[in-house]
Coordinates of C-alpha atoms in Angstrom, one line a residue:
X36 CA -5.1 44.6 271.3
X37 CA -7.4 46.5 268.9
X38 CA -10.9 47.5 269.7
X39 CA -13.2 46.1 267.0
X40 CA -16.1 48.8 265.6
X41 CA -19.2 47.2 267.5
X42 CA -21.4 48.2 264.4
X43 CA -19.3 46.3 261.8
X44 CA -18.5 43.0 263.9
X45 CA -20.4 43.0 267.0
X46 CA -22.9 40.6 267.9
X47 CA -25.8 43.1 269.0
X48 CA -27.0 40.2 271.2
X49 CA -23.5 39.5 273.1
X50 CA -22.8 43.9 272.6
X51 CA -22.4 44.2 276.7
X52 CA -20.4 41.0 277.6
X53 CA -17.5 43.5 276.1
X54 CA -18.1 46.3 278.4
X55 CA -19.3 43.7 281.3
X56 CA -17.3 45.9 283.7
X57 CA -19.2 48.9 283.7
X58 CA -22.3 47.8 283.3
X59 CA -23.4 48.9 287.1
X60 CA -21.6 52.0 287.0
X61 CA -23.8 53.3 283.7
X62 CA -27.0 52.2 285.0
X63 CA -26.3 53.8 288.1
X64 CA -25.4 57.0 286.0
X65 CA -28.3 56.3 284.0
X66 CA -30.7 56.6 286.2
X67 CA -29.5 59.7 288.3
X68 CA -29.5 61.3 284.9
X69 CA -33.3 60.1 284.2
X70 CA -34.1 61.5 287.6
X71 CA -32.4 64.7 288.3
X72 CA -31.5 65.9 284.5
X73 CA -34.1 65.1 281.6
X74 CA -32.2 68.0 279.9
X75 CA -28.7 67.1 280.5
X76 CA -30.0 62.9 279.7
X77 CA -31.0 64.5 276.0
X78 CA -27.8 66.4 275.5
X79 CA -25.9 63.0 275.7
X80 CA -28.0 60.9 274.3
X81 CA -28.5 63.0 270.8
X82 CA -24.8 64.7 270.7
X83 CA -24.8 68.2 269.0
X84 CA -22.4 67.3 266.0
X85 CA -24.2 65.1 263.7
X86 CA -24.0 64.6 260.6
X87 CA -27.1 65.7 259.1
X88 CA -29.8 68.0 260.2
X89 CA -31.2 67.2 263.0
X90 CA -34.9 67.0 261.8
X91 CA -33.9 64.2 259.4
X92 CA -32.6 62.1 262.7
X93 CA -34.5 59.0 263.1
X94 CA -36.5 59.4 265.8
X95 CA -37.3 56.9 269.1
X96 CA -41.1 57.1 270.0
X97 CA -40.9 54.4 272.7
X98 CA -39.4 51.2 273.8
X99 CA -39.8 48.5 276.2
X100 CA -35.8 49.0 277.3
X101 CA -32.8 51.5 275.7
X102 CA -29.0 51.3 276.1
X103 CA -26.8 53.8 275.0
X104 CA -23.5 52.6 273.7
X105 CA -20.1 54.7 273.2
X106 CA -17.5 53.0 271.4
X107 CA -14.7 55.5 269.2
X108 CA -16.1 56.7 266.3
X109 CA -19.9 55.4 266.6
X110 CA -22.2 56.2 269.4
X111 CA -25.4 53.8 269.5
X112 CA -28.5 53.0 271.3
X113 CA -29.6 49.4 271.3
X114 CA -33.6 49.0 271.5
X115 CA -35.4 46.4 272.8
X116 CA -39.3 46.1 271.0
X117 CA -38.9 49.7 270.0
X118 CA -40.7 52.1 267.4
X119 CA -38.9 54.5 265.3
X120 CA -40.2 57.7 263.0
X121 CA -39.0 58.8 260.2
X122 CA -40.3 61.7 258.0
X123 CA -44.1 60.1 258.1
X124 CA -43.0 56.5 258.4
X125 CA -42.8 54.1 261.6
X126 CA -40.2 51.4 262.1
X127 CA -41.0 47.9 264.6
X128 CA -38.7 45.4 265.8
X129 CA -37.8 43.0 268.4
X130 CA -34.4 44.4 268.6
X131 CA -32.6 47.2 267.0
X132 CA -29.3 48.9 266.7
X133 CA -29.5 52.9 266.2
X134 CA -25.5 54.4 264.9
X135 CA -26.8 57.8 265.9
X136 CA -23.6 59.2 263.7
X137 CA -24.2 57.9 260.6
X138 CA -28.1 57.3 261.1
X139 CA -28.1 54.1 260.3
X140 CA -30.7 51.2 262.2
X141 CA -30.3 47.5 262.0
X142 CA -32.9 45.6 263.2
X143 CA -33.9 42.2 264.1
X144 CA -36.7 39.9 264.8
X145 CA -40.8 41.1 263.5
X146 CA -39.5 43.8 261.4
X147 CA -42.5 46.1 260.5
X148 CA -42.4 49.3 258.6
X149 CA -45.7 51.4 258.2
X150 CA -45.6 53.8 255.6
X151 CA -48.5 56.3 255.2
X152 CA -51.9 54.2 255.7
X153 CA -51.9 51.5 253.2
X154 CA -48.4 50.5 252.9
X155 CA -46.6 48.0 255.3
X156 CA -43.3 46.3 254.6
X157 CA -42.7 42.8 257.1
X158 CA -39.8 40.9 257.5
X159 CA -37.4 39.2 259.4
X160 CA -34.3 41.5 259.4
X161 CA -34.2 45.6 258.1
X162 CA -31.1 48.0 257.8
X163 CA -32.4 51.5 257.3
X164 CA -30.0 54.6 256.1
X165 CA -31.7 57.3 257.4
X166 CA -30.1 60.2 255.4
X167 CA -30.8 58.2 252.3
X168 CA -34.1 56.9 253.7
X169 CA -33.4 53.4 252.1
X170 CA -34.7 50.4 254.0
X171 CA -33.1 46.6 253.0
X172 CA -35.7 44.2 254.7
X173 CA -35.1 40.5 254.2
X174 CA -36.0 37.2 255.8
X175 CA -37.2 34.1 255.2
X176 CA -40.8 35.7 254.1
X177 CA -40.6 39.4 253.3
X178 CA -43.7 40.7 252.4
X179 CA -45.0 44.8 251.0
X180 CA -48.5 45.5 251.3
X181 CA -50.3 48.2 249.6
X182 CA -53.5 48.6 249.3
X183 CA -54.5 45.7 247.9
X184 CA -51.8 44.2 246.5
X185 CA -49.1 42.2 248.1
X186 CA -45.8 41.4 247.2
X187 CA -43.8 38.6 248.9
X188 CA -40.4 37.6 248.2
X189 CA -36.9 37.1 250.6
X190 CA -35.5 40.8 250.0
X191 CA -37.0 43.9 249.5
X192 CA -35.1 47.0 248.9
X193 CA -37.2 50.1 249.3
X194 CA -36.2 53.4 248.7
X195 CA -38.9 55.3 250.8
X196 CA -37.5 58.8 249.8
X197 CA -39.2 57.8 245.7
X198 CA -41.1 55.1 246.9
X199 CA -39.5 52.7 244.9
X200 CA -39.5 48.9 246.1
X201 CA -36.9 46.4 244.5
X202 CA -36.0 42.8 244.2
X203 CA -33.2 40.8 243.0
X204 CA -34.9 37.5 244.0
X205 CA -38.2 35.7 243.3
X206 CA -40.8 37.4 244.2
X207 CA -44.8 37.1 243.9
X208 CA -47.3 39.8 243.7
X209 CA -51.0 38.5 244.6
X210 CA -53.9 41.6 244.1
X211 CA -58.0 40.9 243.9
X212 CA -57.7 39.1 240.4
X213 CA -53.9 38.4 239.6
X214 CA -51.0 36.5 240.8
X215 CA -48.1 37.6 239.5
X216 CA -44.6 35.8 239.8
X217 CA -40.7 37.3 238.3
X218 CA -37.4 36.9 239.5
X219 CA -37.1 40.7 239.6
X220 CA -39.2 43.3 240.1
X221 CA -39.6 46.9 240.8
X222 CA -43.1 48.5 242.1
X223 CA -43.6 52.1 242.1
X224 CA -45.9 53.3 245.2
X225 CA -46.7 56.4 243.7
X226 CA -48.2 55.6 240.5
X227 CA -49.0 51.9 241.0
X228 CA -46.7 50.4 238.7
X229 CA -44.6 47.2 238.7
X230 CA -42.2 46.2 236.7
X231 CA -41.2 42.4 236.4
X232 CA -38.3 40.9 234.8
X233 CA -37.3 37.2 234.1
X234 CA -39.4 34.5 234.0
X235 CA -42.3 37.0 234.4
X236 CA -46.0 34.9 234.6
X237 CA -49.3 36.5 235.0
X238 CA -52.1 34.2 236.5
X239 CA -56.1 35.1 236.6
X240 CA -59.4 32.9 235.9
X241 CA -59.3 34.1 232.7
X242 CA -56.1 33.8 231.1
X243 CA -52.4 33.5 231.8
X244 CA -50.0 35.4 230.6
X245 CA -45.7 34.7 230.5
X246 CA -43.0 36.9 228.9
X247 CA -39.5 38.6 229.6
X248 CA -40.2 42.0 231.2
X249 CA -44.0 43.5 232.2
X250 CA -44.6 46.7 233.4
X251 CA -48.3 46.3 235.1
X252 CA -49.8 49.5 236.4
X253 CA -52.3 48.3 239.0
X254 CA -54.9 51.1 238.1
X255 CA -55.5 51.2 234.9
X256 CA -54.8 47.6 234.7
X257 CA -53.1 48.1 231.3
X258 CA -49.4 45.2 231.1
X259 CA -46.9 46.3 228.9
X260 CA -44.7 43.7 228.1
X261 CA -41.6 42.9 225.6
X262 CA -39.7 39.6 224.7
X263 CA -41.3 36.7 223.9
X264 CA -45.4 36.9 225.3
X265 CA -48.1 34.5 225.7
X266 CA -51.2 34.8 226.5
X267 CA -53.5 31.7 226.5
X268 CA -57.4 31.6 227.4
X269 CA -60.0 29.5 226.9
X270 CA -60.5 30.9 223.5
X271 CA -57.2 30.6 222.2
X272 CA -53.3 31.8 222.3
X273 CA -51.9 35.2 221.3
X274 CA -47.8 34.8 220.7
X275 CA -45.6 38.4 220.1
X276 CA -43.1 40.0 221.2
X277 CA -43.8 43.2 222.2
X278 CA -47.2 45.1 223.4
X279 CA -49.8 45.9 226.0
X280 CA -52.3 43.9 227.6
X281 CA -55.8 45.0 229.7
X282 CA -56.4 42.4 232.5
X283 CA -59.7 43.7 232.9
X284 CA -61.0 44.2 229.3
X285 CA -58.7 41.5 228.1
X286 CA -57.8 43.9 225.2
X287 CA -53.9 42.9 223.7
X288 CA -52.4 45.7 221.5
X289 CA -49.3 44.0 219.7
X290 CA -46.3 46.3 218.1
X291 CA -44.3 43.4 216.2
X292 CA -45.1 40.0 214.4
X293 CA -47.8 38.0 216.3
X294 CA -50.1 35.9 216.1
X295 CA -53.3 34.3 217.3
X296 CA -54.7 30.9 216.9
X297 CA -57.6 29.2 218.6
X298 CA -59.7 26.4 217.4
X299 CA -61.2 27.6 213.9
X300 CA -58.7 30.2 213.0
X301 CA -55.3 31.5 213.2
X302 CA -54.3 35.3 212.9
X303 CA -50.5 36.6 211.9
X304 CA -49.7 40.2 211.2
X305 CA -46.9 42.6 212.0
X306 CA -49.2 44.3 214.4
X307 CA -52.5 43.5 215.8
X308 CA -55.4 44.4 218.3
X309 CA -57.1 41.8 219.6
X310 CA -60.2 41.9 222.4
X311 CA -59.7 38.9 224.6
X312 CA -63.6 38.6 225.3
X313 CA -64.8 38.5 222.0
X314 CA -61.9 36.9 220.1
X315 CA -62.0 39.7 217.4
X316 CA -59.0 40.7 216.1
X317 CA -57.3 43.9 213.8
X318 CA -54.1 43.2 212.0
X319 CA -51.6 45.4 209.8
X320 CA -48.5 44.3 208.0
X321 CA -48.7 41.1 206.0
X322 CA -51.8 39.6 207.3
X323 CA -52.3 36.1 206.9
X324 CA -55.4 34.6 208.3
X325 CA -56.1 30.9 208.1
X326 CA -59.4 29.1 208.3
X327 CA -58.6 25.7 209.7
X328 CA -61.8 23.9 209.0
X329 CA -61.8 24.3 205.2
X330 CA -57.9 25.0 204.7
X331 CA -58.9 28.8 203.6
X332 CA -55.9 31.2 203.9
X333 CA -56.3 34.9 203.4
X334 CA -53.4 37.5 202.9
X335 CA -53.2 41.0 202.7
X336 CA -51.4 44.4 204.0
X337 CA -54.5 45.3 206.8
X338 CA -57.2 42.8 208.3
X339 CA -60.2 42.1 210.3
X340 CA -61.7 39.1 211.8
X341 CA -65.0 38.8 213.9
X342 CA -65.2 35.4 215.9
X343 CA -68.7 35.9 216.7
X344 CA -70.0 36.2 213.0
X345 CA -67.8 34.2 211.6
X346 CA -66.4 37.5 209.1
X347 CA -63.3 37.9 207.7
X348 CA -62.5 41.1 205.9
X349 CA -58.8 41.8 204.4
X350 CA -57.6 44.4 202.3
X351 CA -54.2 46.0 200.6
X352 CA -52.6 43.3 198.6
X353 CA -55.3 40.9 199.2
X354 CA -55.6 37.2 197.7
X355 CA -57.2 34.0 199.4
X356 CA -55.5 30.7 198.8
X357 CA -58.3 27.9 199.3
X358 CA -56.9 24.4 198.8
X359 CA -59.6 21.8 197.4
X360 CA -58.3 18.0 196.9
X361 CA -54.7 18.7 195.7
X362 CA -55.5 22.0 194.1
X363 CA -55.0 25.6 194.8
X364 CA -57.9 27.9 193.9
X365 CA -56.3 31.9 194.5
X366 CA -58.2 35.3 193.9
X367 CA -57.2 38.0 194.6
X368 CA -59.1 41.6 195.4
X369 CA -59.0 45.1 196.7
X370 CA -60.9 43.7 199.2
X371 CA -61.3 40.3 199.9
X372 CA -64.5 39.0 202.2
X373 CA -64.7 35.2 204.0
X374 CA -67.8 34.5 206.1
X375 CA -68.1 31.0 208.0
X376 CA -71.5 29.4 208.0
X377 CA -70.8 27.7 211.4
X378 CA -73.6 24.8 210.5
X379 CA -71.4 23.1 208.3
X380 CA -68.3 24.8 208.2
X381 CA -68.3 25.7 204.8
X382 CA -67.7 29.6 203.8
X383 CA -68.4 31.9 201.3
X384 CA -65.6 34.3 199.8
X385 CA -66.4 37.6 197.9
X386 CA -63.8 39.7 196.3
X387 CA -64.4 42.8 195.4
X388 CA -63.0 45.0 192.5
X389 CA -60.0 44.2 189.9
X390 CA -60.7 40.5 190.7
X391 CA -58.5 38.1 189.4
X392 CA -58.6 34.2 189.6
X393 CA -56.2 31.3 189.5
X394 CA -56.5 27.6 189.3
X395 CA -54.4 25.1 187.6
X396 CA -56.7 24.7 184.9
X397 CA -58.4 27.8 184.5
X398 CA -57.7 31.1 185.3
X399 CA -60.0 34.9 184.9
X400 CA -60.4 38.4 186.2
X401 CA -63.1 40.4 186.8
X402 CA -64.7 43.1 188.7
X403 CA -66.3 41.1 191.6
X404 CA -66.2 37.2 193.0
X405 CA -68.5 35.3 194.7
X406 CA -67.3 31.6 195.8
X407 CA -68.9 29.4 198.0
X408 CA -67.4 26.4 199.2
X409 CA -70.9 24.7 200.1
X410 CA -71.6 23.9 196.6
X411 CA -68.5 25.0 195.0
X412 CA -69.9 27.6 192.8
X413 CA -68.1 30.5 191.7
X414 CA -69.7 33.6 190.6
X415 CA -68.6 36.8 188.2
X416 CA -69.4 39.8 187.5
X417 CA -68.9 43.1 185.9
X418 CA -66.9 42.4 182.7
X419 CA -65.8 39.2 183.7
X420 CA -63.6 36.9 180.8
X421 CA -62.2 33.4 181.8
X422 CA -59.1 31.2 179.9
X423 CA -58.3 28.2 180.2
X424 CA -54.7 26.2 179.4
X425 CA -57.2 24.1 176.7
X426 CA -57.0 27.4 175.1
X427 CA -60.7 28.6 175.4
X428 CA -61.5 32.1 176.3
X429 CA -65.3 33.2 177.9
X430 CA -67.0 36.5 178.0
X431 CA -70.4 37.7 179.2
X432 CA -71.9 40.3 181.4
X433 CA -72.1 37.8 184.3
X434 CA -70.7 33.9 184.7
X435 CA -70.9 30.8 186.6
X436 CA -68.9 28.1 187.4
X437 CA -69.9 25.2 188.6
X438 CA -67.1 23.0 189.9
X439 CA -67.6 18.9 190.5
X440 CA -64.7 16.8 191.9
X441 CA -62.3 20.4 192.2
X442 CA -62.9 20.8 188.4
X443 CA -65.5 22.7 186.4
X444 CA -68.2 20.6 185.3
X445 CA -70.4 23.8 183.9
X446 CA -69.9 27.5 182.7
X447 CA -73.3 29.6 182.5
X448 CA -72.9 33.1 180.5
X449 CA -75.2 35.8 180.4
X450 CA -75.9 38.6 178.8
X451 CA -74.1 39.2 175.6
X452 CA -71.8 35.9 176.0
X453 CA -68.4 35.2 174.0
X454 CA -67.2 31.5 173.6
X455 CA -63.6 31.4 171.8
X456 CA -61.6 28.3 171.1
X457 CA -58.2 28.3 169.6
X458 CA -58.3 26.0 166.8
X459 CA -54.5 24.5 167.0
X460 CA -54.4 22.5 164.1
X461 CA -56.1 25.5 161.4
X462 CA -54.3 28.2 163.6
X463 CA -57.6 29.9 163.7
X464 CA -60.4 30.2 166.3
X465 CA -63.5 29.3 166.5
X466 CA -66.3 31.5 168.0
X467 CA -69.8 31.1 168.9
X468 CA -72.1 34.3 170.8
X469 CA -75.4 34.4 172.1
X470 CA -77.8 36.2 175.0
X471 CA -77.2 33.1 177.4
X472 CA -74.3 30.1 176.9
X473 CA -74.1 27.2 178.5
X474 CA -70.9 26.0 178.3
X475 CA -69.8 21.7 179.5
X476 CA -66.6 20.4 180.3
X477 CA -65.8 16.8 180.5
X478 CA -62.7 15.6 182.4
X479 CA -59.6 17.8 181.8
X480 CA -61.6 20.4 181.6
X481 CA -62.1 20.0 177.9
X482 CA -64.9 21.9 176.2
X483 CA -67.2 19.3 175.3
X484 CA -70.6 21.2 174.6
X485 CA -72.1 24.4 174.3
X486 CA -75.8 25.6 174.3
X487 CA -76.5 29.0 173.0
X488 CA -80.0 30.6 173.8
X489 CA -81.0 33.8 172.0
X490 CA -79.3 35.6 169.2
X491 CA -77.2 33.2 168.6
X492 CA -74.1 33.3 166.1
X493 CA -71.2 30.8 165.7
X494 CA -67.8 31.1 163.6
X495 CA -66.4 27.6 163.0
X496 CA -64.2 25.9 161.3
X497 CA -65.1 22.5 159.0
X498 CA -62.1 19.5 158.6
X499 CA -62.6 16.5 156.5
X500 CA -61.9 12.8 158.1
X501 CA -58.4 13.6 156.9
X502 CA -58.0 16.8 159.6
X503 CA -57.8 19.1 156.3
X504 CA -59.7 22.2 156.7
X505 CA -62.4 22.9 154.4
X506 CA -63.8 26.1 155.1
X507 CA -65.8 28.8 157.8
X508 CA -69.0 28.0 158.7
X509 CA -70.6 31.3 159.4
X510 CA -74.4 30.2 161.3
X511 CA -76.7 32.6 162.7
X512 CA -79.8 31.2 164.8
X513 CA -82.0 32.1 167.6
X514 CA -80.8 28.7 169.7
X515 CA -78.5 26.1 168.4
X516 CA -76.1 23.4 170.2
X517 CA -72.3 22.6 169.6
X518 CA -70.5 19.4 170.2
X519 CA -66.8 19.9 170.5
X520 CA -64.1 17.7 170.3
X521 CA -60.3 18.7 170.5
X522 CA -61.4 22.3 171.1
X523 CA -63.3 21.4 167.3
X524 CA -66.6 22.0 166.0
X525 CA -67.5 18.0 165.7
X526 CA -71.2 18.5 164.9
X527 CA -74.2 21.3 165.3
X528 CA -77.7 21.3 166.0
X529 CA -80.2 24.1 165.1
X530 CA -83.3 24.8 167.1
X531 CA -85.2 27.1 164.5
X532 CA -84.3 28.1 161.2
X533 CA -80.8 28.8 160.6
X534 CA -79.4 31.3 158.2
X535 CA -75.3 29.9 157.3
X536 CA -73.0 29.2 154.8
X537 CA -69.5 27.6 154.2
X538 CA -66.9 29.7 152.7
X539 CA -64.2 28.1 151.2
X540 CA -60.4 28.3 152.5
X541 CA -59.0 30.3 149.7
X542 CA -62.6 32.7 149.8
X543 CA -62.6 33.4 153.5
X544 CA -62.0 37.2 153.7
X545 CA -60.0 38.8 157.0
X546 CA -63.1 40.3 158.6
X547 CA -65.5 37.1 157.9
X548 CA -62.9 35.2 160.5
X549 CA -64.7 37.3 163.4
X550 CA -67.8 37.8 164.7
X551 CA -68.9 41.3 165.8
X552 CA -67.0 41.7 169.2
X553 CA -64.2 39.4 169.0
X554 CA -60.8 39.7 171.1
X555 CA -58.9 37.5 172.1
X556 CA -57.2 38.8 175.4
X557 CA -54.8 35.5 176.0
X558 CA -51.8 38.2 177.4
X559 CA -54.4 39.0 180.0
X560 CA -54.5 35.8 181.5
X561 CA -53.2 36.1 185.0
X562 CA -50.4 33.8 186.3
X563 CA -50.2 32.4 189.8
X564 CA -47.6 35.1 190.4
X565 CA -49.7 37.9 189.6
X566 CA -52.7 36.7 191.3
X567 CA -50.2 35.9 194.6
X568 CA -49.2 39.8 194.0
X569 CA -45.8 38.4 193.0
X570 CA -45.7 40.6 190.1
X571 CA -47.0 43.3 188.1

């Protein structure tokens, strides 16, 4: 019959049933040798050919009963409630199993391992390698405490030589403010740092935070995480991919598309910064920030947004979509500007240099924008020229739109003001300039009057009840009013002494067609596309 290696199959427990028969004999030995030769005791019980050095040996400090057993090929000592060192570190247990050959422990029963003076390691079962200093510990509650943190989970395996802890099964990691759960993990004793994978959750008062992998260095209480992230507060929910997170400043640095969205905005770029306390966020790469209250979306390459005040700021590519009634109103800006009047929820946009506007019925450029959706009035200035598809183009050093119903119920020019109309039916067009022009629209935005104050001039062209043109009225007057109808001249009204006359189709020359300062700019209308960035 074959001996079986006591270290491999052997019940520690039953270990002397097997050698029953000379139980008496070794204690008897035993003891003489405890009596009369301490020396000759130490020779056998730590044999001169080992494996490794014998400084690296782990080392018995006491026990409350020790049994040396020889079987071929393994020598052992089985300790009852024993303590073991081991280069700095202590080992507990109820009972253990020393393989002095290949310096191997098994342990069993209040396993405890003290590691310097912070770190502790509990558990129910532990096999140590002493030559590789790697200790398995495992149990129905297996628990590494550092400091303070503390990690709990059913298997720990610690390689004490890097200080590296691992494991393969769910684990939870509980300091002052966090609670921290994974189905894998790895924490690094030297510099603080776990690393979680699967299923990863992050839990505090403030926030909660679930993704793939983290990597949370307990110091500097910076989380690095990749796969999908979210973190959710009271304020709101960040969504990405990849980044960093502060659990004490709450400060989120994202690397790929994300996204943030609580209840009056939502922010999307390619990468963003956001400060969890103040909401305030910093975005690059196809920005799009939407305003939820007032359906105001801005876009652009790099932007801003300040929670607190209620500021928006966006730049590179910039454009704001703001959607009134079933209409689209876009402009578009080096830099675009949104502030929130939190009263009422209406905001105020400002764009700001090589401006240009779109709406379905009118469109314009400029060199600055002011729009506020309050009282829906639009503001331009610095060289600003509106169209419009009922083929009217408006000039003047600065303009005003007022808009009733999503549609412009009044245009005020000033300062050296420029009213064209395309005349369809005489293929001509029809002018009328002044110091300040109030220009009326009626539904359809069709020109329907215009009031010219100061310096005023008008070129026009007369039909007969039988739409047949008659000639140019050319009319200079300090004030004067114009009916239109069908983009026509239908009557005028002169406030002051006029000075006109009506030239005759076939006497009209080329430059009595124009007023000083006429061009029409129709191929500089902007299209939706161009406004949207679209196109050049």
């Amino acid at each position: 019959m074959k001996k079986k290696n006591c270290a491999e199959t052997c019940n520690p427990f039953k270990l002397f049933g097997v050698i029953n028969i000379e139980r008496n004999i070794f204690k008897i030995t035993f003891f003489a040798l405890l009596i009369f030769s301490p020396y000759l005791f130490a020779q056998k019980a730590l044999p001169q050919t080992q494996p490794a050095q014998s400084g690296d040996l782990v080392e018995v400090l006491k026990s409350d009963e020790l049994e040396i057993i020889n079987l071929p090929g393994d020598e052992s000592r089985r300790v009852i409630n024993g303590v073991f060192r081991h280069k700095g570190a202590l080992l507990y247990s109820n009972l253990a199993i020393q393989h002095i050959n290949s310096n191997m422990i098994e342990a069993f029963g209040n396993v405890r391992i003290l590691q310097g003076d912070t770190l502790t390691v509990t558990g129910d079962t532990l096999y140590y390698y002493g030559n590789t200093r790697l200790a398995i510990v495992s149990g129905r509650k297996t628990v590494l405490k550092d400091t303070k943190k503390t990690l709990t989970t059913r298997k720990i395996e610690y390689d004490m030589a890097n200080g590296i802890a691992y494991y393969k099964q769910p684990g939870r990691t509980v300091d002052e403010e966090n609670v921290l759960t994974s189905k894998e993990g790895f924490y690094n004793t030297a510099t603080k740092e776990f690393t979680y994978y699967k299923s990863v959750k992050l839990v505090n008062k403030k926030y909660t935070l679930t993704t793939d992998t983290l990597l949370y260095n307990s110091i500097t209480k910076w989380s690095y995480f990749n796969g999908r992230t979210k973190i959710v507060n009271k304020d709101g929910t960040v969504v990405g991919t990849r980044g960093q997170y502060n659990t004490e400043s709450t400060q989120s640095a994202f690397h790929t598309r994300t996204t943030v969205d609580n209840e009056t905005y939502t922010l999307t770029a390619d990468s963003l910064i956001v400060d969890g306390k103040s909401s305030d966020g910093k975005g690059k790469g196809n920005v799009v920030i939407v305003a939820k209250k007032d359906k105001t979306v801005l876009n652009g390459d790099e932007g801003y947004y300040w929670k607190t005040k209620g500021y928006s700021k966006i730049f590179g590519h910039a454009y704001v979509r703001n959607v009134v009634s079933e209409d689209t109103l876009y402009i578009r800006a080096d830099t675009l500007y949104s502030y929130e009047n939190s009263r009422d929820s209406t905001r105020k946009l400002i764009g700001d240099r090589n401006v240009f506007i779109y709406k379905s019925d009118f469109q314009g450029k400029c060199d600055s924008i002011t729009y506020d959706t309050s009282d829906s009035i639009i503001r331009f200035f610095r060289k600003p020229i509106l169209w419009s598809d009922q083929h009217y183009q408006m000039e003047a050093d600065s303009i005003t739109a007022f808009l009733v119903s999503n549609e412009i119920n009044r245009m005020l020019l000033k300062g050296k003001s420029f009213v064209i109309t395309e005349d369809t039916l005489v293929k001509q067009f029809n002018q009328v300039k002044g110091r300040t022009i109030n220009a009326y629209f009626q539904t359809g935005n069709k020109l329907k009057q215009v009031l010219v104050d100061g310096n005023g001039e008008s070129a026009y062209y007369a039909v007969d009840d039988k739409q047949k043109n008659i000639g140019l009225n050319r009319v200079e007057c300090g004030r004067m009013n114009l009916l239109f109808e069908e983009n026509r001249v239908q009557r005028i009204a002169f406030i002051g002494k006029p000075d006109g006359k009506l030239i005759p189709p076939s006497k009209i020359k080329p430059a009595e067609r124009q007023l000083d300062g006429f061009n029409w700019r129709i191929s500089e209308k902007p299209t939706k596309a161009k406004t949207t960035w679209q196109e050049k």
